[in-house]
Short mmCIF file of C-alpha atoms in Angstrom, two decimals:
data_model
loop_
_atom_site.label_atom_id
_atom_site.label_comp_id
_atom_site.label_asym_id
_atom_site.label_seq_id
_atom_site.Cartn_x
_atom_site.Cartn_y
_atom_site.Cartn_z
CA UNK A 1 -21.53 -163.38 -38.07
CA UNK A 2 -21.48 -165.06 -34.31
CA UNK A 3 -17.90 -165.08 -34.67
CA UNK A 4 -17.84 -161.92 -35.37
CA UNK A 5 -20.01 -160.56 -33.21
CA UNK A 6 -18.75 -162.52 -30.31
CA UNK A 7 -14.64 -161.03 -30.76
CA UNK A 8 -15.71 -157.83 -31.20
CA UNK A 9 -17.13 -158.67 -27.68
CA UNK A 10 -13.91 -160.08 -26.92
CA UNK A 11 -12.06 -157.80 -28.36
CA UNK A 12 -12.99 -154.29 -26.85
CA UNK A 13 -12.82 -155.80 -23.09
CA UNK A 14 -9.38 -157.38 -23.34
CA UNK A 15 -8.30 -153.56 -24.95
CA UNK A 16 -9.90 -151.64 -22.44
CA UNK A 17 -7.64 -153.14 -19.76
CA UNK A 18 -4.57 -151.71 -20.26
CA UNK A 19 -5.45 -148.77 -23.03
CA UNK A 20 -6.13 -146.70 -20.48
CA UNK A 21 -2.67 -147.23 -19.12
CA UNK A 22 -1.15 -144.43 -21.31
CA UNK A 23 -4.21 -141.78 -20.82
CA UNK A 24 -3.57 -142.07 -17.15
CA UNK A 25 -1.45 -139.38 -17.24
CA UNK A 26 -3.91 -136.48 -19.57
CA UNK A 27 -7.28 -137.53 -16.78
CA UNK A 28 -4.98 -136.84 -13.78
CA UNK A 29 -4.66 -133.25 -15.24
CA UNK A 30 -8.42 -132.84 -16.57
CA UNK A 31 -10.00 -134.68 -13.43
CA UNK A 32 -7.27 -133.11 -10.83
CA UNK A 33 -6.59 -135.69 -9.73
CA UNK A 34 -3.31 -136.78 -7.79
CA UNK A 35 -0.93 -139.43 -8.80
CA UNK A 36 -2.19 -141.76 -5.75
CA UNK A 37 -5.86 -141.48 -6.34
CA UNK A 38 -5.41 -141.44 -10.59
CA UNK A 39 -4.58 -145.28 -10.22
CA UNK A 40 -7.72 -145.87 -9.12
CA UNK A 41 -9.35 -145.73 -12.91
CA UNK A 42 -7.11 -149.41 -13.21
CA UNK A 43 -7.65 -150.63 -9.98
CA UNK A 44 -11.91 -150.32 -9.91
CA UNK A 45 -11.72 -151.80 -13.34
CA UNK A 46 -9.45 -155.39 -12.26
CA UNK A 47 -10.87 -155.90 -9.26
CA UNK A 48 -14.57 -155.51 -10.43
CA UNK A 49 -14.31 -157.79 -13.44
CA UNK A 50 -12.40 -160.33 -10.72
CA UNK A 51 -14.69 -160.38 -8.60
CA UNK A 52 -18.07 -160.85 -11.10
CA UNK A 53 -15.68 -163.44 -13.75
CA UNK A 54 -16.84 -166.40 -11.00
CA UNK A 55 -20.10 -165.75 -11.50
CA UNK A 56 -20.47 -165.84 -14.67
CA UNK A 57 -21.81 -170.25 -14.14
CA UNK A 58 -24.04 -169.46 -12.20
CA UNK A 59 -25.97 -166.54 -14.07
CA UNK A 60 -26.01 -168.72 -17.97
CA UNK A 61 -27.16 -171.57 -15.60
CA UNK A 62 -30.24 -168.79 -14.59
CA UNK A 63 -30.94 -166.51 -17.12
CA UNK A 64 -29.55 -168.01 -20.31
CA UNK A 65 -26.27 -167.38 -22.12
CA UNK A 66 -28.14 -164.78 -24.43
CA UNK A 67 -29.49 -163.06 -22.08
CA UNK A 68 -26.65 -162.37 -20.25
CA UNK A 69 -24.66 -161.70 -23.14
CA UNK A 70 -26.55 -159.98 -24.18
CA UNK A 71 -26.36 -157.71 -21.35
CA UNK A 72 -22.98 -157.45 -20.28
CA UNK A 73 -22.49 -156.04 -23.93
CA UNK A 74 -24.83 -153.58 -23.46
CA UNK A 75 -23.79 -152.19 -19.72
CA UNK A 76 -19.84 -152.33 -21.26
CA UNK A 77 -20.65 -150.78 -23.77
CA UNK A 78 -22.82 -147.52 -21.75
CA UNK A 79 -20.13 -147.54 -19.15
CA UNK A 80 -17.76 -147.07 -21.30
CA UNK A 81 -19.64 -144.04 -22.67
CA UNK A 82 -19.60 -143.27 -19.05
CA UNK A 83 -16.50 -143.36 -18.86
CA UNK A 84 -15.67 -141.15 -21.42
CA UNK A 85 -18.29 -138.40 -20.12
CA UNK A 86 -16.72 -138.26 -16.53
CA UNK A 87 -16.27 -135.18 -15.17
CA UNK A 88 -14.74 -135.92 -11.36
CA UNK A 89 -12.44 -139.07 -10.60
CA UNK A 90 -15.37 -140.21 -8.99
CA UNK A 91 -17.79 -140.69 -11.67
CA UNK A 92 -14.41 -141.80 -13.50
CA UNK A 93 -14.01 -144.59 -11.00
CA UNK A 94 -17.39 -145.73 -10.60
CA UNK A 95 -18.12 -146.03 -14.10
CA UNK A 96 -14.76 -148.19 -14.52
CA UNK A 97 -16.02 -150.31 -12.01
CA UNK A 98 -19.48 -150.99 -14.29
CA UNK A 99 -17.27 -151.94 -16.98
CA UNK A 100 -15.32 -154.28 -15.07
CA UNK A 101 -18.76 -155.89 -13.87
CA UNK A 102 -20.48 -156.26 -17.28
CA UNK A 103 -17.17 -156.75 -19.55
CA UNK A 104 -16.21 -159.73 -16.77
CA UNK A 105 -18.52 -162.50 -18.66
CA UNK A 106 -17.50 -161.31 -22.52
CA UNK A 107 -14.40 -163.45 -22.47
CA UNK A 108 -15.00 -166.69 -20.79
CA UNK A 109 -18.86 -165.84 -22.87
CA UNK A 110 -17.14 -166.03 -26.28
CA UNK A 111 -15.26 -169.25 -25.52
CA UNK A 112 -18.06 -171.09 -24.79
CA UNK A 113 -19.67 -169.85 -27.59
CA UNK A 114 -16.93 -170.83 -29.91
CA UNK A 115 -17.16 -174.34 -28.27
CA UNK A 116 -20.96 -174.31 -28.51
CA UNK A 117 -20.79 -173.58 -31.83
CA UNK A 118 -18.05 -175.73 -33.21
CA UNK A 119 -17.58 -179.20 -33.78
CA UNK A 120 -14.47 -180.86 -31.41
CA UNK A 121 -12.57 -181.22 -35.11
CA UNK A 122 -13.23 -177.27 -35.16
CA UNK A 123 -11.99 -176.38 -31.77
CA UNK A 124 -8.94 -175.43 -32.85
CA UNK A 125 -9.95 -173.35 -35.22
CA UNK A 126 -12.20 -171.78 -33.11
CA UNK A 127 -9.74 -171.62 -30.10
CA UNK A 128 -7.71 -169.83 -32.44
CA UNK A 129 -9.49 -166.74 -33.09
CA UNK A 130 -10.80 -166.82 -29.46
CA UNK A 131 -7.18 -166.26 -28.40
CA UNK A 132 -6.57 -163.64 -31.24
CA UNK A 133 -9.19 -161.45 -29.91
CA UNK A 134 -7.64 -161.86 -26.14
CA UNK A 135 -4.06 -161.44 -26.90
CA UNK A 136 -4.85 -158.30 -29.02
CA UNK A 137 -6.08 -156.13 -26.66
CA UNK A 138 -3.07 -156.20 -24.34
CA UNK A 139 -0.86 -155.64 -27.23
CA UNK A 140 -2.42 -153.44 -28.87
CA UNK A 141 -3.83 -151.11 -26.48
CA UNK A 142 -0.86 -149.12 -25.37
CA UNK A 143 -0.51 -147.74 -28.49
CA UNK A 144 -4.05 -147.70 -29.27
CA UNK A 145 -4.76 -145.52 -26.08
CA UNK A 146 -1.64 -143.59 -26.59
CA UNK A 147 -2.74 -142.23 -30.39
CA UNK A 148 -5.94 -141.62 -29.44
CA UNK A 149 -4.83 -139.63 -26.71
CA UNK A 150 -2.70 -137.12 -28.27
CA UNK A 151 -4.55 -136.85 -31.93
CA UNK A 152 -7.77 -136.30 -29.59
CA UNK A 153 -8.52 -136.77 -25.99
CA UNK A 154 -8.01 -139.04 -23.93
CA UNK A 155 -12.00 -139.66 -23.94
CA UNK A 156 -11.73 -141.24 -27.05
CA UNK A 157 -10.42 -144.14 -25.07
CA UNK A 158 -13.82 -145.40 -23.48
CA UNK A 159 -15.54 -143.76 -26.73
CA UNK A 160 -14.43 -145.85 -29.68
CA UNK A 161 -16.11 -148.81 -27.90
CA UNK A 162 -19.53 -147.17 -28.29
CA UNK A 163 -19.82 -148.30 -31.89
CA UNK A 164 -18.29 -151.26 -31.93
CA UNK A 165 -20.67 -152.58 -28.77
CA UNK A 166 -22.94 -151.71 -30.58
CA UNK A 167 -22.61 -154.31 -33.70
CA UNK A 168 -21.40 -156.64 -31.33
CA UNK A 169 -24.90 -155.93 -29.40
CA UNK A 170 -26.59 -156.42 -32.71
CA UNK A 171 -25.42 -159.68 -34.00
CA UNK A 172 -25.40 -161.31 -30.35
CA UNK A 173 -29.42 -160.73 -30.75
CA UNK A 174 -29.37 -161.46 -34.32
CA UNK A 175 -28.08 -164.93 -34.85
CA UNK A 176 -27.62 -165.88 -31.52
CA UNK A 177 -30.33 -168.59 -30.52
CA UNK A 178 -31.82 -167.97 -27.57
CA UNK A 179 -31.37 -171.11 -25.19
CA UNK A 180 -34.06 -172.36 -22.13
CA UNK A 181 -32.21 -171.62 -18.79
CA UNK A 182 -31.41 -174.80 -17.08
CA UNK A 183 -31.57 -173.38 -13.61
CA UNK A 184 -30.09 -176.39 -11.76
CA UNK A 185 -27.99 -174.15 -9.52
CA UNK A 186 -29.17 -172.64 -6.36
CA UNK A 187 -27.15 -169.66 -5.90
CA UNK A 188 -24.27 -170.18 -3.10
CA UNK A 189 -24.87 -166.56 -1.39
CA UNK A 190 -22.02 -166.64 1.56
CA UNK A 191 -19.53 -168.44 -1.24
CA UNK A 192 -20.14 -165.82 -4.20
CA UNK A 193 -19.64 -163.32 -0.78
CA UNK A 194 -16.41 -165.29 0.41
CA UNK A 195 -14.79 -165.88 -2.59
CA UNK A 196 -15.34 -162.24 -3.82
CA UNK A 197 -14.25 -160.97 -0.78
CA UNK A 198 -10.74 -162.71 -1.39
CA UNK A 199 -10.82 -161.79 -5.17
CA UNK A 200 -11.01 -158.44 -4.34
CA UNK A 201 -7.92 -157.68 -1.71
CA UNK A 202 -5.91 -159.97 -3.91
CA UNK A 203 -6.63 -157.57 -6.42
CA UNK A 204 -5.58 -154.82 -4.66
CA UNK A 205 -2.62 -155.74 -2.18
CA UNK A 206 -1.35 -156.98 -5.83
CA UNK A 207 -1.88 -153.37 -7.14
CA UNK A 208 -1.21 -151.37 -4.94
CA UNK A 209 1.51 -153.13 -2.97
CA UNK A 210 4.03 -151.57 -5.28
CA UNK A 211 2.89 -148.02 -4.64
CA UNK A 212 1.75 -148.33 -0.18
CA UNK A 213 5.73 -149.82 0.01
CA UNK A 214 3.91 -153.80 0.69
CA UNK A 215 4.16 -154.63 3.98
CA UNK A 216 5.47 -151.51 5.20
CA UNK A 217 1.90 -150.38 4.84
CA UNK A 218 -1.06 -151.11 7.37
CA UNK A 219 -3.48 -151.81 3.54
CA UNK A 220 -1.31 -154.29 2.26
CA UNK A 221 -1.95 -156.16 5.74
CA UNK A 222 -5.20 -155.66 5.88
CA UNK A 223 -5.15 -157.24 2.49
CA UNK A 224 -3.94 -160.01 3.25
CA UNK A 225 -5.62 -160.49 6.06
CA UNK A 226 -8.91 -160.40 4.22
CA UNK A 227 -7.14 -163.17 1.66
CA UNK A 228 -6.96 -165.62 3.93
CA UNK A 229 -9.13 -165.48 6.04
CA UNK A 230 -12.04 -165.08 3.45
CA UNK A 231 -9.94 -167.76 1.57
CA UNK A 232 -10.14 -170.21 4.47
CA UNK A 233 -13.71 -169.74 4.65
CA UNK A 234 -14.61 -170.34 1.37
CA UNK A 235 -13.16 -173.51 1.26
CA UNK A 236 -14.02 -174.73 4.39
CA UNK A 237 -17.62 -173.89 2.84
CA UNK A 238 -17.45 -175.45 -0.59
CA UNK A 239 -15.63 -179.01 0.30
CA UNK A 240 -18.33 -179.08 2.76
CA UNK A 241 -21.20 -178.42 0.61
CA UNK A 242 -23.32 -181.07 -1.10
CA UNK A 243 -22.16 -181.78 -4.73
CA UNK A 244 -23.48 -178.87 -7.08
CA UNK A 245 -24.22 -176.43 -4.41
CA UNK A 246 -21.50 -175.08 -4.04
CA UNK A 247 -20.27 -171.57 -5.94
CA UNK A 248 -17.35 -173.10 -7.38
CA UNK A 249 -18.21 -176.80 -8.87
CA UNK A 250 -15.16 -178.53 -7.49
CA UNK A 251 -16.15 -181.20 -9.62
CA UNK A 252 -14.43 -179.19 -11.93
CA UNK A 253 -11.21 -179.64 -10.31
CA UNK A 254 -11.59 -183.94 -11.00
CA UNK A 255 -10.63 -183.56 -15.07
CA UNK A 256 -6.93 -183.67 -15.56
CA UNK A 257 -6.63 -181.98 -18.86
CA UNK A 258 -8.21 -178.90 -16.70
CA UNK A 259 -6.39 -178.77 -13.80
CA UNK A 260 -2.89 -178.61 -15.18
CA UNK A 261 -4.71 -176.08 -17.89
CA UNK A 262 -5.45 -173.47 -15.93
CA UNK A 263 -1.64 -174.16 -14.25
CA UNK A 264 -0.01 -173.21 -17.60
CA UNK A 265 -2.94 -170.66 -18.51
CA UNK A 266 -1.83 -169.25 -15.09
CA UNK A 267 1.98 -169.48 -15.89
CA UNK A 268 1.34 -167.77 -19.44
CA UNK A 269 -0.85 -165.06 -18.00
CA UNK A 270 2.28 -164.26 -15.74
CA UNK A 271 4.67 -163.87 -18.74
CA UNK A 272 2.63 -162.30 -21.05
CA UNK A 273 1.65 -159.36 -19.30
CA UNK A 274 4.61 -159.10 -17.09
CA UNK A 275 6.95 -158.96 -20.27
CA UNK A 276 4.18 -156.44 -21.80
CA UNK A 277 4.37 -154.20 -18.39
CA UNK A 278 8.59 -154.09 -18.28
CA UNK A 279 9.50 -153.72 -22.22
CA UNK A 280 7.35 -150.07 -22.58
CA UNK A 281 9.06 -148.76 -18.92
CA UNK A 282 12.28 -150.25 -19.69
CA UNK A 283 11.94 -148.50 -23.83
CA UNK A 284 10.98 -144.73 -22.37
CA UNK A 285 12.70 -144.62 -19.19
CA UNK A 286 16.16 -145.99 -19.59
CA UNK A 287 16.80 -145.76 -23.72
CA UNK A 288 14.47 -142.20 -24.12
CA UNK A 289 12.27 -143.27 -26.87
CA UNK A 290 8.65 -141.92 -26.92
CA UNK A 291 6.01 -143.76 -26.23
CA UNK A 292 4.42 -144.04 -30.31
CA UNK A 293 7.75 -145.28 -31.27
CA UNK A 294 8.02 -147.49 -27.95
CA UNK A 295 4.55 -148.56 -28.83
CA UNK A 296 5.57 -150.12 -32.75
CA UNK A 297 8.51 -151.53 -31.93
CA UNK A 298 6.55 -153.75 -29.10
CA UNK A 299 3.71 -153.96 -32.04
CA UNK A 300 4.72 -156.39 -34.30
CA UNK A 301 5.15 -159.54 -31.40
CA UNK A 302 1.36 -159.06 -31.70
CA UNK A 303 2.10 -159.95 -35.43
CA UNK A 304 3.89 -162.48 -34.40
CA UNK A 305 0.93 -163.90 -32.31
CA UNK A 306 -1.62 -163.78 -34.68
CA UNK A 307 0.20 -165.42 -38.03
CA UNK A 308 0.83 -168.58 -35.08
CA UNK A 309 -2.38 -169.00 -34.37
CA UNK A 310 -3.52 -168.93 -37.65
CA UNK A 311 -1.28 -172.10 -38.94
CA UNK A 312 -1.98 -173.71 -35.51
CA UNK A 313 -5.09 -173.17 -35.55
CA UNK A 314 -5.13 -175.79 -38.85
CA UNK A 315 -3.40 -178.62 -37.21
CA UNK A 316 -4.50 -178.67 -33.75
CA UNK A 317 -6.11 -182.15 -33.96
CA UNK A 318 -3.71 -183.47 -36.40
CA UNK A 319 -1.22 -182.73 -34.26
CA UNK A 320 -0.35 -184.24 -30.50
CA UNK A 321 -1.55 -181.03 -28.06
CA UNK A 322 1.50 -181.63 -25.85
CA UNK A 323 3.62 -181.40 -29.47
CA UNK A 324 2.56 -177.95 -30.08
CA UNK A 325 3.31 -176.81 -26.46
CA UNK A 326 6.00 -178.24 -26.05
CA UNK A 327 7.41 -175.96 -29.35
CA UNK A 328 5.53 -172.65 -28.18
CA UNK A 329 6.79 -172.75 -24.41
CA UNK A 330 10.47 -173.72 -25.90
CA UNK A 331 10.10 -170.97 -28.28
CA UNK A 332 9.07 -168.58 -25.56
CA UNK A 333 11.77 -169.07 -23.51
CA UNK A 334 14.55 -169.08 -26.19
CA UNK A 335 12.92 -165.33 -27.00
CA UNK A 336 13.30 -164.64 -23.52
CA UNK A 337 16.63 -165.37 -23.80
CA UNK A 338 17.69 -162.97 -26.02
CA UNK A 339 16.22 -161.24 -23.58
CA UNK A 340 18.35 -161.37 -21.05
CA UNK A 341 21.57 -160.13 -23.52
CA UNK A 342 19.84 -156.84 -24.00
CA UNK A 343 22.09 -153.88 -22.48
CA UNK A 344 21.77 -149.71 -23.05
CA UNK A 345 23.07 -150.11 -26.51
CA UNK A 346 20.34 -151.75 -28.59
CA UNK A 347 19.07 -151.18 -32.30
CA UNK A 348 15.45 -151.12 -33.40
CA UNK A 349 15.51 -155.06 -34.67
CA UNK A 350 17.50 -155.98 -31.51
CA UNK A 351 14.05 -155.14 -29.81
CA UNK A 352 11.23 -156.05 -32.60
CA UNK A 353 12.70 -159.38 -33.25
CA UNK A 354 12.51 -161.63 -29.99
CA UNK A 355 9.09 -159.74 -29.03
CA UNK A 356 8.08 -161.68 -32.42
CA UNK A 357 9.95 -164.43 -31.86
CA UNK A 358 8.35 -164.17 -28.02
CA UNK A 359 4.32 -163.72 -29.98
CA UNK A 360 5.06 -167.13 -31.72
CA UNK A 361 5.53 -168.95 -29.04
CA UNK A 362 2.52 -167.68 -27.34
CA UNK A 363 0.71 -168.33 -30.16
CA UNK A 364 1.81 -171.59 -30.20
CA UNK A 365 0.56 -171.85 -26.33
CA UNK A 366 -2.35 -170.50 -25.97
CA UNK A 367 -4.50 -172.19 -29.25
CA UNK A 368 -3.78 -175.66 -28.20
CA UNK A 369 -3.95 -174.73 -24.46
CA UNK A 370 -7.26 -173.86 -24.54
CA UNK A 371 -8.60 -176.89 -27.30
CA UNK A 372 -6.94 -179.44 -24.55
CA UNK A 373 -8.07 -178.05 -20.84
CA UNK A 374 -11.57 -178.26 -22.58
CA UNK A 375 -11.76 -181.20 -24.93
CA UNK A 376 -12.19 -184.22 -21.91
CA UNK A 377 -14.47 -181.07 -20.19
CA UNK A 378 -18.44 -181.59 -19.87
CA UNK A 379 -20.37 -179.53 -22.34
CA UNK A 380 -22.47 -178.36 -19.61
CA UNK A 381 -19.74 -177.31 -17.52
CA UNK A 382 -18.17 -174.97 -20.19
CA UNK A 383 -19.80 -171.98 -18.47
CA UNK A 384 -18.10 -172.27 -14.86
CA UNK A 385 -15.00 -173.83 -16.81
CA UNK A 386 -14.58 -170.79 -18.93
CA UNK A 387 -15.35 -168.22 -16.36
CA UNK A 388 -13.09 -169.77 -13.93
CA UNK A 389 -9.97 -170.44 -16.37
CA UNK A 390 -10.35 -166.27 -17.75
CA UNK A 391 -10.33 -165.98 -13.43
CA UNK A 392 -6.97 -167.46 -13.76
CA UNK A 393 -5.23 -166.04 -16.36
CA UNK A 394 -6.04 -162.82 -14.94
CA UNK A 395 -5.01 -163.22 -11.63
CA UNK A 396 -1.91 -165.07 -12.93
CA UNK A 397 -0.82 -161.66 -14.80
CA UNK A 398 -2.12 -159.40 -11.60
CA UNK A 399 0.67 -161.50 -9.71
CA UNK A 400 3.46 -161.84 -12.76
CA UNK A 401 3.62 -158.22 -13.11
CA UNK A 402 3.98 -157.46 -9.22
CA UNK A 403 6.46 -159.51 -9.15
CA UNK A 404 8.75 -158.42 -12.00
CA UNK A 405 7.91 -154.45 -10.43
CA UNK A 406 9.12 -155.69 -7.04
CA UNK A 407 12.14 -156.91 -8.27
CA UNK A 408 12.94 -154.56 -10.54
CA UNK A 409 12.50 -151.72 -7.68
CA UNK A 410 14.71 -154.12 -5.35
CA UNK A 411 17.24 -155.90 -7.84
CA UNK A 412 18.04 -151.90 -8.78
CA UNK A 413 18.95 -150.98 -5.41
CA UNK A 414 20.90 -153.61 -4.56
CA UNK A 415 22.69 -153.42 -8.23
CA UNK A 416 23.35 -149.43 -7.87
CA UNK A 417 25.00 -150.00 -3.83
CA UNK A 418 26.99 -153.11 -5.67
CA UNK A 419 27.83 -150.83 -8.90
CA UNK A 420 28.94 -147.62 -5.93
CA UNK A 421 31.46 -149.47 -4.07
CA UNK A 422 33.47 -149.62 -6.72
CA UNK A 423 33.40 -145.74 -7.29
CA UNK A 424 36.67 -145.06 -6.00
CA UNK A 425 39.05 -141.92 -5.96
CA UNK A 426 41.85 -144.69 -7.14
CA UNK A 427 40.35 -144.66 -10.52
CA UNK A 428 41.95 -141.49 -12.39
CA UNK A 429 39.06 -141.24 -15.30
CA UNK A 430 36.98 -140.19 -12.03
CA UNK A 431 39.60 -137.44 -11.13
CA UNK A 432 40.29 -135.69 -14.63
CA UNK A 433 39.10 -131.66 -14.08
CA UNK A 434 38.33 -132.27 -18.13
CA UNK A 435 36.05 -135.13 -18.06
CA UNK A 436 31.99 -135.08 -17.34
CA UNK A 437 32.34 -137.35 -14.53
CA UNK A 438 34.86 -135.69 -12.68
CA UNK A 439 33.87 -136.58 -8.68
CA UNK A 440 34.84 -133.14 -8.05
CA UNK A 441 32.51 -131.17 -8.82
CA UNK A 442 28.92 -131.85 -8.15
CA UNK A 443 28.02 -131.94 -11.81
CA UNK A 444 31.03 -135.23 -12.60
CA UNK A 445 29.29 -136.96 -9.01
CA UNK A 446 25.60 -136.30 -10.43
CA UNK A 447 26.23 -137.59 -14.21
CA UNK A 448 28.51 -140.90 -12.26
CA UNK A 449 25.09 -141.11 -9.83
CA UNK A 450 22.75 -141.31 -12.63
CA UNK A 451 24.81 -143.56 -15.24
CA UNK A 452 24.95 -146.15 -12.30
CA UNK A 453 21.14 -145.53 -11.87
CA UNK A 454 20.84 -146.75 -15.95
CA UNK A 455 22.99 -149.84 -14.97
CA UNK A 456 21.41 -150.54 -12.56
CA UNK A 457 18.00 -150.50 -13.64
CA UNK A 458 19.13 -152.62 -16.80
CA UNK A 459 20.51 -155.52 -14.57
CA UNK A 460 17.23 -155.07 -13.12
CA UNK A 461 15.15 -155.29 -15.93
CA UNK A 462 17.37 -158.66 -17.68
CA UNK A 463 17.21 -160.22 -13.89
CA UNK A 464 13.55 -159.90 -14.80
CA UNK A 465 13.89 -161.93 -18.24
CA UNK A 466 15.72 -164.27 -16.35
CA UNK A 467 13.03 -165.16 -14.27
CA UNK A 468 10.53 -165.51 -16.67
CA UNK A 469 12.67 -167.18 -18.51
CA UNK A 470 13.34 -170.26 -16.35
CA UNK A 471 9.16 -169.76 -15.23
CA UNK A 472 8.83 -170.85 -18.83
CA UNK A 473 10.97 -173.46 -19.58
CA UNK A 474 9.87 -175.14 -15.97
CA UNK A 475 6.61 -175.91 -17.15
CA UNK A 476 7.65 -177.87 -20.21
CA UNK A 477 7.95 -181.31 -18.18
CA UNK A 478 4.16 -180.79 -17.08
CA UNK A 479 2.57 -181.15 -20.47
CA UNK A 480 3.23 -184.96 -19.87
CA UNK A 481 0.01 -184.24 -17.46
CA UNK A 482 -2.28 -183.65 -19.84
CA UNK A 483 -4.09 -186.51 -22.59
CA UNK A 484 -4.93 -186.09 -25.80
CA UNK A 485 -8.71 -186.50 -26.21
CA UNK A 486 -9.65 -189.98 -28.32
CA UNK A 487 -10.90 -190.05 -32.11
CA UNK A 488 -13.75 -188.16 -33.00
CA UNK A 489 -15.13 -191.72 -33.57
CA UNK A 490 -15.35 -192.09 -29.92
CA UNK A 491 -17.56 -190.62 -27.18
CA UNK A 492 -15.37 -187.58 -25.84
CA UNK A 493 -14.20 -189.66 -21.90
CA UNK A 494 -15.64 -186.54 -19.75
CA UNK A 495 -14.70 -186.45 -16.09
CA UNK A 496 -17.50 -184.36 -15.19
CA UNK A 497 -20.93 -184.55 -14.76
CA UNK A 498 -23.86 -183.03 -13.10
CA UNK A 499 -26.31 -185.75 -12.83
#
């Protein structure tokens, strides 16, 4: 019952990161907002969640896990209701910020609870359950959001959280035992403020960079300066504080498994969310898929992920972490290689099967990676460790999405310019009066330009898939840095102590 309750809380938080995307055009009309203004519905949630995530470790230490969990679920559910009831842009942006603040603790706390209530030999199975909750949100979010928006209203994108949040709240209140707050760490206000400014500036830069034409905009430069200054102050302040008294305890970074896990989950976040961001726009923009059909052909990748997690959950602890991770990254790289073969002529099976294979690969990676990252970490450090783990995954996803979108625009322009040089009057097919591509007519010239743009966009999408494939393959050698935990009969090695 504890597992069911906390996973419901995890699912609604993971779902809300993507479910609102497809409803934006409907919100824009209902709230009388411009295209630039309505994107704040997404940006406010992302930035608020990123800033609040590092607070998780201190909050648990100060108030106890159960209290923080209950307040987070209740706050997130109430904020969801306020989002659905919003009548103007200001109301929904403020409500989305509240969603981000209260929802930031749900994913790391659920991971921490599952690790705490299960013995070490069951950590693989526990992380499989947790991983399904985390992964199902980004995969099903756009499909569910589109269906709710088309069938009912964009407001139901938020109202659907209410019954789920209520059940999760009751389960956590009823079945999780309250623990005494440790109160070991004093709140580091300067560290929190500087880290919050740095994270907020980074998320704003990544989320709005493409819209602002990157460094052609004063806003982007301001965000970059704030990021560098706040980040430098935070690092300098943290390194000079006594051990255990800084906002983020750098002793976490003495654990090699944990550090390697952070690097790998950063890459997983980049590949998973970047691919999820590319596929719908490619299908709808270049191939004319309606939103519902685009959701249907991409959803099976989630089935591959869940199937792989169910299997690998039983293998974790019996098979070397590094073998499972190596297989997962290799399968993911293979699926991305299949995507590099995409053209403008694709059947639905050409889209479904690489997605399923990628889902299997990511499922093989996610579970053993989560288990390996925390295998040698002291239980006292889990609340802060899981918060940082979730933060790094989210930053990786933001960087991945921003990177592929920027390269998509740039490479489309480059490919368009290159292809245009091949269009000359020497080609008899372009001078045929009976051809729709006759350069002598305005319609023919427009048709040629439209086709060149489509081909150039496809080339740019393929370039992005190549980049994702190379990134995935490049991390495989890092697996040698992961140390398998000792046998259960021996005490687990602990690199980080609080005493």
